[in-house]
mmCIF file of C-alpha atoms in Angstrom:
data_model
loop_
_atom_site.group_PDB
_atom_site.id
_atom_site.type_symbol
_atom_site.label_atom_id
_atom_site.label_comp_id
_atom_site.label_asym_id
_atom_site.label_seq_id
_atom_site.Cartn_x
_atom_site.Cartn_y
_atom_site.Cartn_z
ATOM 1 C CA UNK A 8 72.605 77.016 132.253
ATOM 2 C CA UNK A 9 76.281 77.828 133.459
ATOM 3 C CA UNK A 10 77.785 80.846 132.009
ATOM 4 C CA UNK A 11 81.138 80.304 133.987
ATOM 5 C CA UNK A 12 83.006 79.416 130.611
ATOM 6 C CA UNK A 13 81.068 82.037 129.058
ATOM 7 C CA UNK A 14 82.690 84.568 126.589
ATOM 8 C CA UNK A 15 83.185 88.613 128.461
ATOM 9 C CA UNK A 16 80.637 91.125 128.451
ATOM 10 C CA UNK A 17 82.846 93.360 126.097
ATOM 11 C CA UNK A 18 83.992 90.745 123.857
ATOM 12 C CA UNK A 19 80.718 88.608 123.712
ATOM 13 C CA UNK A 20 78.803 92.263 122.587
ATOM 14 C CA UNK A 21 81.841 92.678 120.028
ATOM 15 C CA UNK A 22 80.867 89.157 118.832
ATOM 16 C CA UNK A 23 77.350 90.156 118.857
ATOM 17 C CA UNK A 24 77.380 93.340 116.665
ATOM 18 C CA UNK A 25 79.753 91.470 114.278
ATOM 19 C CA UNK A 26 76.897 88.544 114.168
ATOM 20 C CA UNK A 27 74.449 91.554 113.344
ATOM 21 C CA UNK A 28 76.263 93.219 110.394
ATOM 22 C CA UNK A 29 76.229 89.808 109.179
ATOM 23 C CA UNK A 30 72.662 89.297 109.113
ATOM 24 C CA UNK A 31 72.099 93.177 107.405
ATOM 25 C CA UNK A 32 74.488 92.391 104.872
ATOM 26 C CA UNK A 33 72.722 89.280 103.862
ATOM 27 C CA UNK A 34 69.095 90.237 104.551
ATOM 28 C CA UNK A 35 67.527 93.530 103.836
ATOM 29 C CA UNK A 36 68.856 95.909 106.980
ATOM 30 C CA UNK A 37 64.759 96.809 107.371
ATOM 31 C CA UNK A 38 64.081 93.448 108.561
ATOM 32 C CA UNK A 39 66.739 93.136 111.123
ATOM 33 C CA UNK A 40 66.213 94.041 115.103
ATOM 34 C CA UNK A 41 68.153 93.751 118.146
ATOM 35 C CA UNK A 42 67.730 94.974 121.671
ATOM 36 C CA UNK A 43 70.053 96.070 124.259
ATOM 37 C CA UNK A 44 72.360 94.034 124.529
ATOM 38 C CA UNK A 45 73.027 92.080 128.438
ATOM 39 C CA UNK A 46 69.740 93.872 129.582
ATOM 40 C CA UNK A 47 67.676 92.183 131.852
ATOM 41 C CA UNK A 48 64.759 90.065 129.782
ATOM 42 C CA UNK A 49 61.083 89.132 130.874
ATOM 43 C CA UNK A 50 60.270 86.934 128.417
ATOM 44 C CA UNK A 51 56.883 84.093 128.697
ATOM 45 C CA UNK A 52 57.015 81.452 126.392
ATOM 46 C CA UNK A 53 54.037 78.850 124.875
ATOM 47 C CA UNK A 54 55.262 75.056 124.028
ATOM 48 C CA UNK A 55 53.558 73.785 121.118
ATOM 49 C CA UNK A 56 54.704 70.756 119.698
ATOM 50 C CA UNK A 57 56.881 67.895 121.304
ATOM 51 C CA UNK A 58 60.087 69.897 119.598
ATOM 52 C CA UNK A 59 63.765 69.452 121.694
ATOM 53 C CA UNK A 60 66.895 71.617 120.363
ATOM 54 C CA UNK A 61 69.546 70.893 121.992
ATOM 55 C CA UNK A 62 73.118 72.941 120.875
ATOM 56 C CA UNK A 63 75.960 72.118 122.894
ATOM 57 C CA UNK A 64 79.251 73.889 120.710
ATOM 58 C CA UNK A 65 81.788 71.551 122.820
ATOM 59 C CA UNK A 66 80.449 68.662 121.049
ATOM 60 C CA UNK A 67 81.431 70.433 117.473
ATOM 61 C CA UNK A 68 84.919 71.839 119.213
ATOM 62 C CA UNK A 69 85.841 68.237 120.026
ATOM 63 C CA UNK A 70 84.409 66.660 116.498
ATOM 64 C CA UNK A 71 87.755 69.316 115.282
ATOM 65 C CA UNK A 72 90.094 68.158 117.315
ATOM 66 C CA UNK A 73 90.011 64.788 115.911
ATOM 67 C CA UNK A 74 90.200 65.347 112.500
#
């Protein structure tokens, strides 16, 4: 992925924490876990099935502007 147009780290961390607060408000806080924002992760993935989810926020923004 290309991160050139992504939010700056400090703003993104603030938004991330706000998102966690929203989750904790709507769900049992002891079921919401997070890690260290912006840290290197070692992730292993096993695909099971033909599922692809593509999310492109630009498409959503363009549709809203046309309204």
